[in-house]
Coordinates of C-alpha atoms in Angstrom, one line a residue:
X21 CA 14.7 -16.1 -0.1
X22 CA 11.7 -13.7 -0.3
X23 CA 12.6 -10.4 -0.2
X24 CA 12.4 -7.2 -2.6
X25 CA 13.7 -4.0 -3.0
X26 CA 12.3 -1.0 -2.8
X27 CA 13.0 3.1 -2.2
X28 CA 10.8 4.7 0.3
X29 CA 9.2 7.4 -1.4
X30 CA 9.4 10.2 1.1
X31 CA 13.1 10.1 1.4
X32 CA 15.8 8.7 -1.1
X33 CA 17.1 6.4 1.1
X34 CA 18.7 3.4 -1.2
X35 CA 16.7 1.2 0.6
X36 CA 15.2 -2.1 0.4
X37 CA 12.0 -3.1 2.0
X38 CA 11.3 -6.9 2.3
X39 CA 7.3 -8.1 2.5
X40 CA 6.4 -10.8 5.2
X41 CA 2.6 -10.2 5.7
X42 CA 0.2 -12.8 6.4
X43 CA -3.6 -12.8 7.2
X44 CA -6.1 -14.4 9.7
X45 CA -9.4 -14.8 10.9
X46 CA -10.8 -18.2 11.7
X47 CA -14.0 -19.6 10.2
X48 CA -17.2 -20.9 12.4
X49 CA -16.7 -24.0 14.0
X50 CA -12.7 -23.4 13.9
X51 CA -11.9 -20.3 15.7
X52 CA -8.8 -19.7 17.7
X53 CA -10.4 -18.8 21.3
X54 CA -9.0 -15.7 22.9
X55 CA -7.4 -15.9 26.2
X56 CA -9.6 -15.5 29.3
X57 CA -6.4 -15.1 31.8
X58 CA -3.2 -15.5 30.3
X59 CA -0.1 -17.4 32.2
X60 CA 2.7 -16.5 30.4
X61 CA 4.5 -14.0 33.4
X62 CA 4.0 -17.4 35.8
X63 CA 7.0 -18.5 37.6
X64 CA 10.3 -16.1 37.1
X65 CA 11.9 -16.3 34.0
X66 CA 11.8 -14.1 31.3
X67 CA 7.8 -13.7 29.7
X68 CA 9.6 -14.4 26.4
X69 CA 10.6 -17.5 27.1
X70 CA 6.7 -18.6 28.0
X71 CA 5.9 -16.6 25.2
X72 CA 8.4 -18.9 22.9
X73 CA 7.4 -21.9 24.1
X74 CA 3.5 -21.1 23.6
X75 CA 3.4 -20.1 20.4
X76 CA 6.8 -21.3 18.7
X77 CA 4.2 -24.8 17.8
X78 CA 1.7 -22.8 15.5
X79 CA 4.7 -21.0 13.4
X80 CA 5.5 -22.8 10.0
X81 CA 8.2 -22.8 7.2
X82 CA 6.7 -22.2 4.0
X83 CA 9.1 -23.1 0.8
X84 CA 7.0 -22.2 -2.1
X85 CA 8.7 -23.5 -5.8
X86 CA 8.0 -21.7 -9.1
X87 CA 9.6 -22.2 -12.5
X88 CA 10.8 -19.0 -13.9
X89 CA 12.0 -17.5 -17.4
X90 CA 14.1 -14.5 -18.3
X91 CA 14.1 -12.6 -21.4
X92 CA 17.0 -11.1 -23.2
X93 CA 15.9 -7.7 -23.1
X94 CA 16.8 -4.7 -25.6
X95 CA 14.2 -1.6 -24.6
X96 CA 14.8 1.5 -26.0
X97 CA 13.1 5.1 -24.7
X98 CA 12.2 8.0 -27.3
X99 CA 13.5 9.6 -29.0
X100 CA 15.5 6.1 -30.4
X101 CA 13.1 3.5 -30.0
X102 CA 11.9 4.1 -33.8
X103 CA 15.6 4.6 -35.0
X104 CA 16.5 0.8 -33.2
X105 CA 12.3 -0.9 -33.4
X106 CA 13.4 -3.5 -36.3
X107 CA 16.4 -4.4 -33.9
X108 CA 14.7 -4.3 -30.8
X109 CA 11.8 -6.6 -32.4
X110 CA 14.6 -9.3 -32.8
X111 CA 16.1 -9.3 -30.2
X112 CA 12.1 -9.9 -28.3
X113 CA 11.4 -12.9 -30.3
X114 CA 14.6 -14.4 -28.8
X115 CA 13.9 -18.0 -26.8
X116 CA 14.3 -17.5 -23.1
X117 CA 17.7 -17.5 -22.0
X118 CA 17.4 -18.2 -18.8
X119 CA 14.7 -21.2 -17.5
X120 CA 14.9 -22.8 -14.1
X121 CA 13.6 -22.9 -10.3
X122 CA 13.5 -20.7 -7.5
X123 CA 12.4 -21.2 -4.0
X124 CA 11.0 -18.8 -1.6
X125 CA 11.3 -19.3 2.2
X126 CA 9.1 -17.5 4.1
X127 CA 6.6 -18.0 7.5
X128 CA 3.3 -18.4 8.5
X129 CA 1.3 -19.5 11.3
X130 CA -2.0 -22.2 12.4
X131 CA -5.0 -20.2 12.7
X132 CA -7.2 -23.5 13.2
X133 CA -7.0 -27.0 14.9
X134 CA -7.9 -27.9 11.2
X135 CA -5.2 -26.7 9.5
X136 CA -6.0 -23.5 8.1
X137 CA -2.3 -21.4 8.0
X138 CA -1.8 -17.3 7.0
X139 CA 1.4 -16.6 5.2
X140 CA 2.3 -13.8 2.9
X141 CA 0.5 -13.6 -0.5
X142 CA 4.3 -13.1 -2.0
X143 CA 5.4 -16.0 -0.4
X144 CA 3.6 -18.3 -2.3
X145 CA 2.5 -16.5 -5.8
X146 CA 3.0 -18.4 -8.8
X147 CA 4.2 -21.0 -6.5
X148 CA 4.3 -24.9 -8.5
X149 CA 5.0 -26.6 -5.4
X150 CA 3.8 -25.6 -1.7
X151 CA 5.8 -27.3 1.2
X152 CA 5.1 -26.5 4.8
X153 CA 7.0 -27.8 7.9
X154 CA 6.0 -27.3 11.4
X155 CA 8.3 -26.9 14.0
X156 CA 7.9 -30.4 15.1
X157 CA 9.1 -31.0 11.8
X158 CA 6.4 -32.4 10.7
X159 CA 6.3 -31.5 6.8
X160 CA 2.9 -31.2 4.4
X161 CA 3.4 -32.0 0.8
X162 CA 2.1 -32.4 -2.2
X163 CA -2.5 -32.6 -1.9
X164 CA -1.5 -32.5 1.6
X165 CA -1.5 -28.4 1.1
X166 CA -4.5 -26.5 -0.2
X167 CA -4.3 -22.7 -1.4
X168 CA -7.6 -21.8 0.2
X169 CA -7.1 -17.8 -1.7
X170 CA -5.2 -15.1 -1.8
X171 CA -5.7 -10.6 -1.7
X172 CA -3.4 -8.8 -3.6
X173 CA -4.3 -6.2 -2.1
X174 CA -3.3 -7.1 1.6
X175 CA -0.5 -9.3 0.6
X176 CA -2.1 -12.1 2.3
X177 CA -2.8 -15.7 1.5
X178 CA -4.7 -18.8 3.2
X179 CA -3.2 -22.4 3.0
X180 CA -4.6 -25.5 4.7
X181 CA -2.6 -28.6 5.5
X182 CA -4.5 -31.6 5.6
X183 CA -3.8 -33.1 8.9
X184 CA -4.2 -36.5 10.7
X185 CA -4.0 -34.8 14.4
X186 CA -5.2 -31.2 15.8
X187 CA -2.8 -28.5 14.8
X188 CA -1.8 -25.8 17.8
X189 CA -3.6 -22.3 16.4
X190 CA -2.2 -18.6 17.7
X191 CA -4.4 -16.5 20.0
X192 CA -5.4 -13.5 18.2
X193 CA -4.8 -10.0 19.9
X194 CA -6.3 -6.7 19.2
X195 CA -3.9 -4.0 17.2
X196 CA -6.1 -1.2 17.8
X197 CA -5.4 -1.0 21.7
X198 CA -1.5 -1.4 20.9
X199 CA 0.5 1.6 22.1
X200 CA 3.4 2.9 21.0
X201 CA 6.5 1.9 23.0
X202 CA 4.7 -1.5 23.7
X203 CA 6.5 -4.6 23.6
X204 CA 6.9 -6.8 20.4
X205 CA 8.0 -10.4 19.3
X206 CA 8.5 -11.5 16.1
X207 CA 8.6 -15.4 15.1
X208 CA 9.8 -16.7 12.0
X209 CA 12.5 -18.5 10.0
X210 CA 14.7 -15.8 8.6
X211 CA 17.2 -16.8 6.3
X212 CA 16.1 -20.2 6.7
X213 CA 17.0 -20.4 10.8
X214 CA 13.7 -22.5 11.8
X215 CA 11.9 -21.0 14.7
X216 CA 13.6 -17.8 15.5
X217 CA 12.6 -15.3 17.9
X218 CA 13.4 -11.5 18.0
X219 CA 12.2 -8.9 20.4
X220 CA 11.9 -5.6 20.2
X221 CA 9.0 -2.8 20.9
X222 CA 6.2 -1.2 18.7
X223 CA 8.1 2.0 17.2
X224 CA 5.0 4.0 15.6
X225 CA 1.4 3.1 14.0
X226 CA -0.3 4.2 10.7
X227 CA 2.7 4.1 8.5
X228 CA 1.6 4.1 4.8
X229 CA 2.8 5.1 1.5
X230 CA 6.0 2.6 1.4
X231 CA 6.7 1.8 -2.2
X232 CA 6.2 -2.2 -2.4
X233 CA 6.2 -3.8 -6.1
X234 CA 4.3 -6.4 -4.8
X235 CA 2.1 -5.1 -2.2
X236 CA 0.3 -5.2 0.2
X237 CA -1.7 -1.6 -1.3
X238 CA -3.6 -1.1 1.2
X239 CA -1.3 0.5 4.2
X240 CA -1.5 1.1 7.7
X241 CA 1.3 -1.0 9.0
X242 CA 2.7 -1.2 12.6
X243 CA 6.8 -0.3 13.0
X244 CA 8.4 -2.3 15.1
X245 CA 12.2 -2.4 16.2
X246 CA 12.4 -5.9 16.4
X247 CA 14.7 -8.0 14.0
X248 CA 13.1 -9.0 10.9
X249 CA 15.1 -10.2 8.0
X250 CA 14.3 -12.4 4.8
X251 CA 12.3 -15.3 5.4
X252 CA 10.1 -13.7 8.0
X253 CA 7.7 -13.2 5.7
X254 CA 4.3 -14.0 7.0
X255 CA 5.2 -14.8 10.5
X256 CA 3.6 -13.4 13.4
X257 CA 4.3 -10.4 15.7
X258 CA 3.1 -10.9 19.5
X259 CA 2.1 -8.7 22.1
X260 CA 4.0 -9.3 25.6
X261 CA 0.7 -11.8 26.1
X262 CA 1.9 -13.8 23.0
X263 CA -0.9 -12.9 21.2
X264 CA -1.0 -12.0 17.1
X265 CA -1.2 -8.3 16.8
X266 CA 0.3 -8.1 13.2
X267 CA 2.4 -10.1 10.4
X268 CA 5.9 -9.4 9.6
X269 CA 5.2 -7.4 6.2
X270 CA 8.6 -5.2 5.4
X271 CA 11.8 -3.8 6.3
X272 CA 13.4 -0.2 5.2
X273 CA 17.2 -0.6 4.7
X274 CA 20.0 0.6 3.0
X275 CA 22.2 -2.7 2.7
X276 CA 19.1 -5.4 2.2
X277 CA 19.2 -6.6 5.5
X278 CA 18.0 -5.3 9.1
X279 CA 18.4 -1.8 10.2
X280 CA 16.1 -1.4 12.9
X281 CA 13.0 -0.7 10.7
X282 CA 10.6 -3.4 10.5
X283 CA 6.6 -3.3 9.4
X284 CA 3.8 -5.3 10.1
X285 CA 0.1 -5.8 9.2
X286 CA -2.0 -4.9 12.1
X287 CA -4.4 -8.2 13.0
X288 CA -7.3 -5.4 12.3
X289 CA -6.8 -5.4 8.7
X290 CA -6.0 -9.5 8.4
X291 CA -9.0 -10.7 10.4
X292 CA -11.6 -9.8 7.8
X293 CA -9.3 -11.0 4.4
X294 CA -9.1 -14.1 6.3
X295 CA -12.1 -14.8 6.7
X296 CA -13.7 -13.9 3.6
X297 CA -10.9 -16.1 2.1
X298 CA -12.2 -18.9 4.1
X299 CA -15.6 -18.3 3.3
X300 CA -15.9 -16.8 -0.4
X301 CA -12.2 -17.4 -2.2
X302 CA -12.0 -14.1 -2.1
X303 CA -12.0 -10.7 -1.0
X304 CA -15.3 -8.5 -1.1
X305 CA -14.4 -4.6 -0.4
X306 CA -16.6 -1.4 -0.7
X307 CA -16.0 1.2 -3.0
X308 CA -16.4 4.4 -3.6
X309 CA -14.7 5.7 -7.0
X310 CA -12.1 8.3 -5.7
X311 CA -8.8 9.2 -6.3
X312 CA -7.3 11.0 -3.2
X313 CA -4.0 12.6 -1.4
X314 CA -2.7 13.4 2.1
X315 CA -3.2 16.8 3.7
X316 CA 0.6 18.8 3.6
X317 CA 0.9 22.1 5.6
X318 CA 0.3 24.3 2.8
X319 CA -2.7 22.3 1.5
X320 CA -4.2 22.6 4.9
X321 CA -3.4 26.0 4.5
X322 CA -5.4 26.4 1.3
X323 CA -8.2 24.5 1.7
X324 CA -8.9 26.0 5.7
X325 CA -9.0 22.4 7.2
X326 CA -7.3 20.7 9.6
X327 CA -7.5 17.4 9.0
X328 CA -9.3 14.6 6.6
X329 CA -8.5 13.5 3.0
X330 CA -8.5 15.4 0.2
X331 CA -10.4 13.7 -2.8
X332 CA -8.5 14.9 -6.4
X333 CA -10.8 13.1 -8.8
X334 CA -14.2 11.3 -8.6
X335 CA -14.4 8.6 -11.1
X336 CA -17.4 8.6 -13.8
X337 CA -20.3 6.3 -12.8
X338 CA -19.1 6.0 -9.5
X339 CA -20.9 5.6 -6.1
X340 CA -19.1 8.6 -5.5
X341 CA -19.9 10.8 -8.1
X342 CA -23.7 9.7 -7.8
X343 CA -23.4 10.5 -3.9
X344 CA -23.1 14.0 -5.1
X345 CA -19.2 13.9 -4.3
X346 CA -16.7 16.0 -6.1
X347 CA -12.9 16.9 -6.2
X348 CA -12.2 19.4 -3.7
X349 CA -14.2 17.7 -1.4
X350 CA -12.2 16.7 2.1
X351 CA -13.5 13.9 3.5
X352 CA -13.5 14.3 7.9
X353 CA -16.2 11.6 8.6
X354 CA -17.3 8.1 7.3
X355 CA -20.4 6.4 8.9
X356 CA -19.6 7.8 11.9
X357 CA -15.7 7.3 12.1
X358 CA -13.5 10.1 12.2
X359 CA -11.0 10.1 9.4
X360 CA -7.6 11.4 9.5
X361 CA -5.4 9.6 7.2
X362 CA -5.8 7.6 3.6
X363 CA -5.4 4.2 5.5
X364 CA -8.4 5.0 8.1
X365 CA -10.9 6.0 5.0
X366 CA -9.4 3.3 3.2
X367 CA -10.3 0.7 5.8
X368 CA -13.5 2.0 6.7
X369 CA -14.9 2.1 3.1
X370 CA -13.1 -1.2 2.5
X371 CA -15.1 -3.4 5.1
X372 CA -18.1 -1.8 4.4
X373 CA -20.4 -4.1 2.6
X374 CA -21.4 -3.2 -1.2
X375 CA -25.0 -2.0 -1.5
X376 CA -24.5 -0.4 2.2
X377 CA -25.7 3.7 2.3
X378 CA -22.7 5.6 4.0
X379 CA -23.1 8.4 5.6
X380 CA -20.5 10.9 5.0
X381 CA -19.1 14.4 6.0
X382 CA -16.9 16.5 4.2
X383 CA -15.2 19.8 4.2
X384 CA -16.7 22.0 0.8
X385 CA -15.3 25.9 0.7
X386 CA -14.5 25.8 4.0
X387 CA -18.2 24.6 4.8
X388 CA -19.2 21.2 6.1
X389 CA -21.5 19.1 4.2
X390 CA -23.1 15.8 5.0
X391 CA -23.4 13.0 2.2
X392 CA -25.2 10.1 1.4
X393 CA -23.6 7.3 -0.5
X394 CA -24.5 3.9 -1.6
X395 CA -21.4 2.0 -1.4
X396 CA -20.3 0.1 -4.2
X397 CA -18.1 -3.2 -4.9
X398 CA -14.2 -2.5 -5.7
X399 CA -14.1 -3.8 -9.6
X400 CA -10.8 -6.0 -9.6
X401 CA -8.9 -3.9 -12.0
X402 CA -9.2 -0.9 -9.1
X403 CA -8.0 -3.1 -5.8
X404 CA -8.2 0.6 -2.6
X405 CA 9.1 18.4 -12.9
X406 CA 15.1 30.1 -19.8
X407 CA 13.3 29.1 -22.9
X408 CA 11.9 31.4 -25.3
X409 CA 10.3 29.0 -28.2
X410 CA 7.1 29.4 -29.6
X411 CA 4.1 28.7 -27.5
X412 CA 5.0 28.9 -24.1
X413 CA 4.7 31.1 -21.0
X414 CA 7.3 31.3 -18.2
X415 CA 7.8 33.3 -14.7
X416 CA 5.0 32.3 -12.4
X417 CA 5.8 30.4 -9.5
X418 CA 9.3 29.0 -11.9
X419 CA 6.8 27.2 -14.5
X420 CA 7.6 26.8 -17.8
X421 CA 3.8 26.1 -20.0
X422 CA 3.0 25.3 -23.6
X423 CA 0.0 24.8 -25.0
X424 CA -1.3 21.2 -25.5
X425 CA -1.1 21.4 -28.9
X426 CA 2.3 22.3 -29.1
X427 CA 5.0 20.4 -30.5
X428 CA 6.7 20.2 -27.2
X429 CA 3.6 18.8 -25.3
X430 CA 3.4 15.8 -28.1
X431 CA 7.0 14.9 -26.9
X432 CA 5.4 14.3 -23.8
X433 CA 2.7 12.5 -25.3
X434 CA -0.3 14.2 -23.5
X435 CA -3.9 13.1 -23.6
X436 CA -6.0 15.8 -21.8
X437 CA -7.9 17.8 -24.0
X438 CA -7.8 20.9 -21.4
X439 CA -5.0 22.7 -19.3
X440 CA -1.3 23.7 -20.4
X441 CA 1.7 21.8 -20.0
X442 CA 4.0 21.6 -17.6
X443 CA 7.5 21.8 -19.8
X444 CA 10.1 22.6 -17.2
X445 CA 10.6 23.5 -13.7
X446 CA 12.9 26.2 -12.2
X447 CA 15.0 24.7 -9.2
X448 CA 14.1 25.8 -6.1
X449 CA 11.5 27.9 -6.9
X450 CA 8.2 27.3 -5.4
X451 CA 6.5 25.3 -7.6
X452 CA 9.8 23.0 -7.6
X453 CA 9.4 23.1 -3.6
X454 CA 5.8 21.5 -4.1
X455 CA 6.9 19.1 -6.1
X456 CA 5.2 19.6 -9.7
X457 CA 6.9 18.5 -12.2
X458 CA 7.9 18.7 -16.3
X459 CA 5.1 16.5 -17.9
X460 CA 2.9 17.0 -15.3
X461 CA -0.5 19.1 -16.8
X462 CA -2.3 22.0 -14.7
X463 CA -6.2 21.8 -15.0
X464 CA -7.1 24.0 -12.2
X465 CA -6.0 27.0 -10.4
X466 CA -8.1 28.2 -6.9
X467 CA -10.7 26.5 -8.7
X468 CA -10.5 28.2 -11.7
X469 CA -10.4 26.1 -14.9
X470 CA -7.4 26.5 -17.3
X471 CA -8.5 25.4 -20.7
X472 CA -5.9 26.6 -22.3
X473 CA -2.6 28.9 -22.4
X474 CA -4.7 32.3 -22.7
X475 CA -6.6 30.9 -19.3
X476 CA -3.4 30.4 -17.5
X477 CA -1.9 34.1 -18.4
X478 CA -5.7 35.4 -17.3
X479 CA -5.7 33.6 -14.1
X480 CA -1.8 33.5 -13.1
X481 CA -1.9 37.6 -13.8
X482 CA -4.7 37.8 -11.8
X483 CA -3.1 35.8 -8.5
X484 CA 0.4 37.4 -9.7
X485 CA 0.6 39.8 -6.6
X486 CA -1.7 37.6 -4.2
X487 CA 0.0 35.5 -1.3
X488 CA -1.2 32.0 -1.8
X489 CA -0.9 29.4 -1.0
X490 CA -2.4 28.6 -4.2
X491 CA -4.2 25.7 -5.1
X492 CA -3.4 23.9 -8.5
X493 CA -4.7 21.0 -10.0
X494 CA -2.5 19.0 -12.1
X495 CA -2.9 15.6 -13.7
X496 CA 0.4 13.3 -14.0
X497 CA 0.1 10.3 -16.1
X498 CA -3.7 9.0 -15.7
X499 CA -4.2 10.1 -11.8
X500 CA -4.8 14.0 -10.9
X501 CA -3.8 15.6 -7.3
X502 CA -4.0 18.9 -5.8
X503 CA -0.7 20.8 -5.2
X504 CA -0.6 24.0 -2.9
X505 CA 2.3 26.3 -4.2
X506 CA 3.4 29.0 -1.3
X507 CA 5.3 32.2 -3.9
X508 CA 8.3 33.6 -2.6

């Protein structure tokens, strides 16, 4: 079965998050036609039996087959990988021990009378042999199934069966008019049940940040209530016309199966991965060269702005950085679209074409400022925590610092040339409550640089008796953010 594990990331829940996204948008001469005037409340039943028989025709079972290999594995952290590295090295160079098969099961759905079907990128990566069976139990084998491409970055793939007779394709909704509280069907096979139908309503919209190994990256999924479970992946959700508004994509739960918390791929997002997929082989997305981060109360706060996204770095050589943009900025407008969240910029840079001039409006010391950039083309690598030693200062907001060339901060194997190091946290002290952490590295305070340990005295006995919030810059691992730290 396809599912995966995951933890959400805003609240330790133990849980497990399964991926059953697919993608769509039909190619010229092959597009689904929207309804003109549906029928599917005629007569009296129930509308989701008219929506089950309309559309149970176009959903498929996907078994994808891949050949896999595990590893003995002996990994060591410092301080005793050296101490164990000749041992370690041995046991590496082992054969595998473990070499077989393993099948996914997972959905998808006929976008076109020729064939062309949108499943879940997941469901079929690294996949040796592709089998698809329609609900007439018809069943594609073999050169009989085409990968037509795949995006990472949406979790969403294209296959084509080659077919004697016209397939039945879906009729494609529109996710941006979906309300909350709406109705919702899901189709699919879960655990291998051909051509099962849940129903349950649209819970909330815009969800993002959900920790998924394998994608989809790019977030802004719709919740829905209605029973998902493995095997879904890549089946349609329906609106109470029986139209696609999203693709089964995830589920948050603490026991690996359904809890009421389901997430889909709005039909927004797929329709333009589908049909570059049909058309290119691949996915084409602007870029701009950012790192960025949420607005929190306090940041808010800080930075006197009420809504946006904040930009923490601006990479070198980037349409970006030649568009004049820097870190700090908050970005409120892009080409005319109000942005409010990371997955509304990230879709509205993303679908605009490379080589397009943006304009853009953001929020610079509390002042707005209007932009011009010239998009660029997403590269593919990109795709959008009481000691008195030597060396360190203590007290401010409960940090701990040392100077980077301390011996502590080579334990933490640092590579900034600039700021001091973050060596412990005090719990529950307000730096701990904005969540910096040991390792992390502080680069900017209000704006003010901190080269190096003598900087950070200057500037935190400066802000010592001041209020705050107080905005920090920090960098942890390769990727900075801003933090806004409230004192006590």
């Amino acid at each position: 079965m396809t599912y995966r594990r995951i933890i959400l990331s805003a609240v330790y829940l133990g849980s497990a998050l399964f991926l059953l996204t697919c993608d769509w948008n039909v190619p010229q001469g092959s597009k689904a036609q929207p309804a003109q005037k549906s029928e599917i409340f005629a007569g009296e039943q129930s509308p989701f039996v008219n929506i089950a028989e309309q559309v149970l025709p176009s959903v498929v079972n996907i078994s994808a087959e891949k050949v896999v290999e595990e590893r003995r594995r002996f990994e060591f952290e410092y301080p005793f990988r050296d101490l164990f590295k000749d041992f370690e090295k041995f046991f590496k160079e082992l054969p595998p021990s473990f070499r077989g098969k393993e099948t996914n099961l997972g959905s998808g759905f006929v976008m076109s009378e020729d064939g062309y079907i949108v499943t879940n990128n997941h469901v079929i990566s690294g996949a040796e042999k592709i089998v698809v069976t329609m609900y007439d139990k018809t069943v594609y084998r073999g050169d009989d199934v085409e990968i037509v491409g795949w995006d990472t970055r949406t979790d969403l793939a294209v296959l084509r069966v080659h077919s004697e007779k016209k397939l039945q394709p879906v009729k494609l909704g529109d996710s941006d008019e979906i309300r909350i509280g709406d109705w919702a069907i899901a189709i699919g096979n879960p655990l291998g049940f051909r051509g099962s139908v849940t129903v349950g309503v649209i819970s909330a919209k815009g969800r993002s940040g959900l920790s998924l190994p394998e994608g989809p990256t790019q977030q802004d999924f719709l919740q829905t209530d209605a029973a998902i479970h493995p095997g879904n992946s890549g089946g349609p959700l329906l609106n109470i016309k029986g139209e696609v508004i999203g693709i089964n994509t995830a589920i948050a739960t603490r026991t690996g199966y359904w809890q009421g918390i389901g997430f889909a791929i709005p039909v927004s997002i797929a329709k333009n991965v589908y049909q570059q997929l049909i058309e290119k082989g691949k996915v084409v997305r602007g870029w701009l060269g950012v790192y960025i981060q949420e607005l929190t109360g306090d940041l808010i706060e800080a930075l006197q702005v009420k809504e946006g996204v904040l930009v923490t770095e601006v990479m070198t050589e980037s349409p970006a950085e030649k568009g004049k943009m820097e870190a700090g900025d908050v970005i409120v407008e892009f080409n005319g679209k109000k942005i409010e969240s990371i997955p509304q910029l990230q879709g509205a840079v993303s679908e605009t074409s490379p080589g397009e001039v943006a304009d853009v409006v953001v929020i610079r010391d509390g002042k707005e400022k209007k932009l011009r950039v010239e998009v660029g083309e997403m590269p593919d690598e990109v795709a959008f925590e009481d000691i008195e030693e030597e060396g360190k200062e203590r007290g401010w907001l409960g940090l701990i610092v040392a100077a980077l060339d301390s011996e502590k901060a080579r334990d933490f194997d640092v590579e900034v040339e600039e700021g001091v190091l973050v060596v412990e946290v005090e719990l529950a002290s307000p730096a701990d409550e904005a969540g910096i952490m040991s390792g992390d590295v502080i680069l900017e305070i209000e704006k003010r640089k901190v080269k190096d340990l003598n900087a950070y005295e200057k500037i935190s006995s400066d802000l010592e008796n001041e209020e705050g919030p107080f905005l920090l810059l920090i960098q942890r691992g390769s990727r900075k953010r801003f933090v806004a730290v409230t004192p006590e």
